[in-house]
Amino acid sequence: MKKPAILISFLFLTLVSCGQNETRSYSEYSNFFLDYIDNFYQIEEEHYFIDLYQVECSHCENVKTNLFNYLDKLNSGEKTLKIYLFDLNSGDGGVPNRNKFKVKSANYDRNVLIREMEQTKPSSLNETYYFGTPSLYEIKDGRFENLYLGENEINGFLNSL
């Protein structure tokens, strides 16, 4: 008798927790917005991150809580390494913004291209590959340093900061 009651309680709690979405929005963090995609490598800081997102992206939605928690710590002075936000559909829009990145071949291997960027350390968008959202690009000394791609990698990284 106890097992079904425990199972039902567990299922209820799981469903309730899945139904809770992040209530904060990107607009609340406008002081962290990257104003224009062309400024990707132009920020006058030694070390920073750029989070590429789309408002209507379910995977981006799954990163928001950890991202916003980090930005809150940045606002309070608890953290100092900045993360800038850029909605890929802002400004000129999604396709024009995507077209500023380096073109990938039709049958590309994402890991090979990421390793290429890690080795060549691009300093411009036309040398940098874009793979989708959410993406967290690490920039150091005006050059590509690292890429965290997708909700699992980004959440894991943000939790480690």
mmCIF file of C-alpha atoms in Angstrom:
data_model
loop_
_atom_site.group_PDB
_atom_site.id
_atom_site.type_symbol
_atom_site.label_atom_id
_atom_site.label_comp_id
_atom_site.label_asym_id
_atom_site.label_seq_id
_atom_site.Cartn_x
_atom_site.Cartn_y
_atom_site.Cartn_z
ATOM 1 C CA MET A 1 0.000 0.000 0.000
ATOM 2 C CA LYS A 2 2.803 2.417 0.796
ATOM 3 C CA LYS A 3 4.510 1.989 -2.583
ATOM 4 C CA PRO A 4 1.588 3.299 -4.703
ATOM 5 C CA ALA A 5 1.145 6.290 -2.372
ATOM 6 C CA ILE A 6 4.847 7.117 -2.577
ATOM 7 C CA LEU A 7 4.818 6.687 -6.357
ATOM 8 C CA ILE A 8 1.760 8.922 -6.759
ATOM 9 C CA SER A 9 3.329 11.582 -4.511
ATOM 10 C CA PHE A 10 6.559 11.451 -6.506
ATOM 11 C CA LEU A 11 4.704 11.758 -9.828
ATOM 12 C CA PHE A 12 2.672 14.695 -8.525
ATOM 13 C CA LEU A 13 5.770 16.547 -7.324
ATOM 14 C CA THR A 14 7.513 15.860 -10.633
ATOM 15 C CA LEU A 15 4.577 17.218 -12.636
ATOM 16 C CA VAL A 16 4.296 20.294 -10.434
ATOM 17 C CA SER A 17 8.007 21.062 -10.730
ATOM 18 C CA CYS A 18 7.940 20.599 -14.521
ATOM 19 C CA GLY A 19 5.123 23.099 -14.796
ATOM 20 C CA GLN A 20 7.131 25.865 -13.129
ATOM 21 C CA ASN A 21 8.793 28.111 -15.683
ATOM 22 C CA GLU A 22 11.301 30.863 -15.139
ATOM 23 C CA THR A 23 9.377 34.076 -14.463
ATOM 24 C CA ARG A 24 12.262 36.458 -15.138
ATOM 25 C CA SER A 25 12.762 37.648 -18.696
ATOM 26 C CA TYR A 26 15.726 38.720 -20.784
ATOM 27 C CA SER A 27 14.405 42.294 -20.819
ATOM 28 C CA GLU A 28 15.113 42.548 -17.078
ATOM 29 C CA TYR A 29 18.816 42.180 -17.901
ATOM 30 C CA SER A 30 19.065 44.830 -20.617
ATOM 31 C CA ASN A 31 22.244 46.208 -19.008
ATOM 32 C CA PHE A 32 23.928 43.005 -20.263
ATOM 33 C CA PHE A 33 22.669 43.219 -23.852
ATOM 34 C CA LEU A 34 25.198 43.207 -26.668
ATOM 35 C CA ASP A 35 23.892 46.046 -28.811
ATOM 36 C CA TYR A 36 24.934 44.716 -32.204
ATOM 37 C CA ILE A 37 26.233 41.328 -33.369
ATOM 38 C CA ASP A 38 29.208 43.009 -35.078
ATOM 39 C CA ASN A 39 30.464 44.023 -31.620
ATOM 40 C CA PHE A 40 30.975 40.358 -30.712
ATOM 41 C CA TYR A 41 34.752 40.724 -30.447
ATOM 42 C CA GLN A 42 34.810 44.493 -29.871
ATOM 43 C CA ILE A 43 34.019 44.689 -26.146
ATOM 44 C CA GLU A 44 36.837 46.376 -24.266
ATOM 45 C CA GLU A 45 37.251 43.703 -21.628
ATOM 46 C CA GLU A 46 39.946 41.104 -21.344
ATOM 47 C CA HIS A 47 37.626 38.167 -20.677
ATOM 48 C CA TYR A 48 33.862 37.822 -21.193
ATOM 49 C CA PHE A 49 31.117 35.583 -22.532
ATOM 50 C CA ILE A 50 28.381 36.117 -25.097
ATOM 51 C CA ASP A 51 25.167 34.158 -24.789
ATOM 52 C CA LEU A 52 23.345 33.782 -28.098
ATOM 53 C CA TYR A 53 19.684 33.014 -27.553
ATOM 54 C CA GLN A 54 16.271 33.281 -29.149
ATOM 55 C CA VAL A 55 13.164 34.201 -27.199
ATOM 56 C CA GLU A 56 11.145 31.382 -28.797
ATOM 57 C CA CYS A 57 13.778 28.686 -28.161
ATOM 58 C CA SER A 58 12.798 25.865 -25.785
ATOM 59 C CA HIS A 59 16.440 24.968 -25.114
ATOM 60 C CA CYS A 60 17.176 28.625 -24.280
ATOM 61 C CA GLU A 61 14.240 28.532 -21.880
ATOM 62 C CA ASN A 62 15.971 25.669 -20.045
ATOM 63 C CA VAL A 63 19.104 27.795 -19.542
ATOM 64 C CA LYS A 64 17.393 30.970 -18.317
ATOM 65 C CA THR A 65 17.276 30.151 -14.603
ATOM 66 C CA ASN A 66 21.006 29.425 -14.306
ATOM 67 C CA LEU A 67 21.868 32.308 -16.615
ATOM 68 C CA PHE A 68 19.707 34.818 -14.743
ATOM 69 C CA ASN A 69 20.982 33.583 -11.379
ATOM 70 C CA TYR A 70 24.537 34.257 -12.578
ATOM 71 C CA LEU A 71 23.577 37.708 -13.901
ATOM 72 C CA ASP A 72 21.961 38.513 -10.542
ATOM 73 C CA LYS A 73 25.260 37.636 -8.857
ATOM 74 C CA LEU A 74 27.057 39.801 -11.386
ATOM 75 C CA ASN A 75 24.705 42.698 -10.584
ATOM 76 C CA SER A 76 25.322 42.275 -6.846
ATOM 77 C CA GLY A 77 29.111 42.188 -7.303
ATOM 78 C CA GLU A 78 29.382 38.562 -6.184
ATOM 79 C CA LYS A 79 30.665 37.655 -9.684
ATOM 80 C CA THR A 80 32.835 39.764 -11.982
ATOM 81 C CA LEU A 81 33.212 37.795 -15.236
ATOM 82 C CA LYS A 82 30.615 39.339 -17.555
ATOM 83 C CA ILE A 83 28.115 37.571 -19.755
ATOM 84 C CA TYR A 84 26.557 39.605 -22.548
ATOM 85 C CA LEU A 85 23.221 38.610 -24.067
ATOM 86 C CA PHE A 86 22.309 38.726 -27.725
ATOM 87 C CA ASP A 87 18.952 37.694 -29.172
ATOM 88 C CA LEU A 88 19.868 36.281 -32.546
ATOM 89 C CA ASN A 89 16.577 37.568 -33.949
ATOM 90 C CA SER A 90 17.205 41.168 -32.859
ATOM 91 C CA GLY A 91 18.581 44.011 -34.925
ATOM 92 C CA ASP A 92 18.760 42.875 -38.535
ATOM 93 C CA GLY A 93 17.061 39.592 -37.623
ATOM 94 C CA GLY A 94 17.960 35.916 -37.419
ATOM 95 C CA VAL A 95 19.105 35.116 -40.954
ATOM 96 C CA PRO A 96 21.206 38.273 -41.469
ATOM 97 C CA ASN A 97 22.802 37.774 -38.047
ATOM 98 C CA ARG A 98 23.557 34.101 -38.773
ATOM 99 C CA ASN A 99 25.021 35.035 -42.148
ATOM 100 C CA LYS A 100 27.739 37.090 -40.460
ATOM 101 C CA PHE A 101 29.307 33.892 -39.110
ATOM 102 C CA LYS A 102 31.664 31.622 -41.027
ATOM 103 C CA VAL A 103 29.934 29.335 -43.533
ATOM 104 C CA LYS A 104 29.974 25.624 -42.705
ATOM 105 C CA SER A 105 30.220 22.909 -45.337
ATOM 106 C CA ALA A 106 27.099 20.839 -46.005
ATOM 107 C CA ASN A 107 28.339 17.749 -44.151
ATOM 108 C CA TYR A 108 30.268 19.393 -41.347
ATOM 109 C CA ASP A 109 31.349 17.744 -38.106
ATOM 110 C CA ARG A 110 30.574 20.171 -35.294
ATOM 111 C CA ASN A 111 33.358 18.874 -33.034
ATOM 112 C CA VAL A 112 35.937 19.290 -35.793
ATOM 113 C CA LEU A 113 34.842 22.875 -36.402
ATOM 114 C CA ILE A 114 34.897 23.710 -32.691
ATOM 115 C CA ARG A 115 38.442 22.278 -32.433
ATOM 116 C CA GLU A 116 39.396 24.389 -35.449
ATOM 117 C CA MET A 117 38.193 27.525 -33.635
ATOM 118 C CA GLU A 118 40.012 26.505 -30.456
ATOM 119 C CA GLN A 119 43.235 26.224 -32.465
ATOM 120 C CA THR A 120 42.902 29.267 -34.733
ATOM 121 C CA LYS A 121 41.385 31.570 -32.055
ATOM 122 C CA PRO A 122 39.262 33.694 -34.431
ATOM 123 C CA SER A 123 38.788 37.389 -33.739
ATOM 124 C CA SER A 124 35.965 38.118 -36.187
ATOM 125 C CA LEU A 125 32.515 36.710 -36.896
ATOM 126 C CA ASN A 126 33.449 35.641 -40.429
ATOM 127 C CA GLU A 127 36.029 33.310 -38.840
ATOM 128 C CA THR A 128 33.637 32.046 -36.123
ATOM 129 C CA TYR A 129 31.124 29.241 -36.594
ATOM 130 C CA TYR A 130 27.545 29.411 -35.363
ATOM 131 C CA PHE A 131 25.749 26.155 -34.507
ATOM 132 C CA GLY A 132 22.463 27.193 -32.909
ATOM 133 C CA THR A 133 20.960 28.485 -29.706
ATOM 134 C CA PRO A 134 21.646 28.512 -26.895
ATOM 135 C CA SER A 135 25.363 29.119 -27.383
ATOM 136 C CA LEU A 136 27.779 30.594 -24.869
ATOM 137 C CA TYR A 137 30.964 31.904 -26.508
ATOM 138 C CA GLU A 138 33.982 32.631 -24.335
ATOM 139 C CA ILE A 139 36.116 35.527 -25.561
ATOM 140 C CA LYS A 140 39.558 36.279 -24.153
ATOM 141 C CA ASP A 141 41.863 39.070 -25.314
ATOM 142 C CA GLY A 142 39.550 39.764 -28.278
ATOM 143 C CA ARG A 143 39.717 36.176 -29.549
ATOM 144 C CA PHE A 144 37.589 33.043 -29.382
ATOM 145 C CA GLU A 145 38.520 30.900 -26.413
ATOM 146 C CA ASN A 146 35.772 28.320 -25.960
ATOM 147 C CA LEU A 147 32.186 27.412 -26.834
ATOM 148 C CA TYR A 148 29.504 25.922 -24.627
ATOM 149 C CA LEU A 149 26.720 24.664 -26.821
ATOM 150 C CA GLY A 150 23.248 23.563 -25.806
ATOM 151 C CA GLU A 151 21.415 23.564 -22.542
ATOM 152 C CA ASN A 152 23.391 20.750 -20.860
ATOM 153 C CA GLU A 153 26.839 22.226 -21.543
ATOM 154 C CA ILE A 154 25.779 25.764 -20.672
ATOM 155 C CA ASN A 155 23.954 24.790 -17.480
ATOM 156 C CA GLY A 156 26.900 22.641 -16.391
ATOM 157 C CA PHE A 157 29.311 25.481 -17.027
ATOM 158 C CA LEU A 158 27.167 28.115 -15.291
ATOM 159 C CA ASN A 159 26.797 25.834 -12.267
ATOM 160 C CA SER A 160 30.586 25.518 -12.092
ATOM 161 C CA LEU A 161 31.192 29.285 -11.947
#
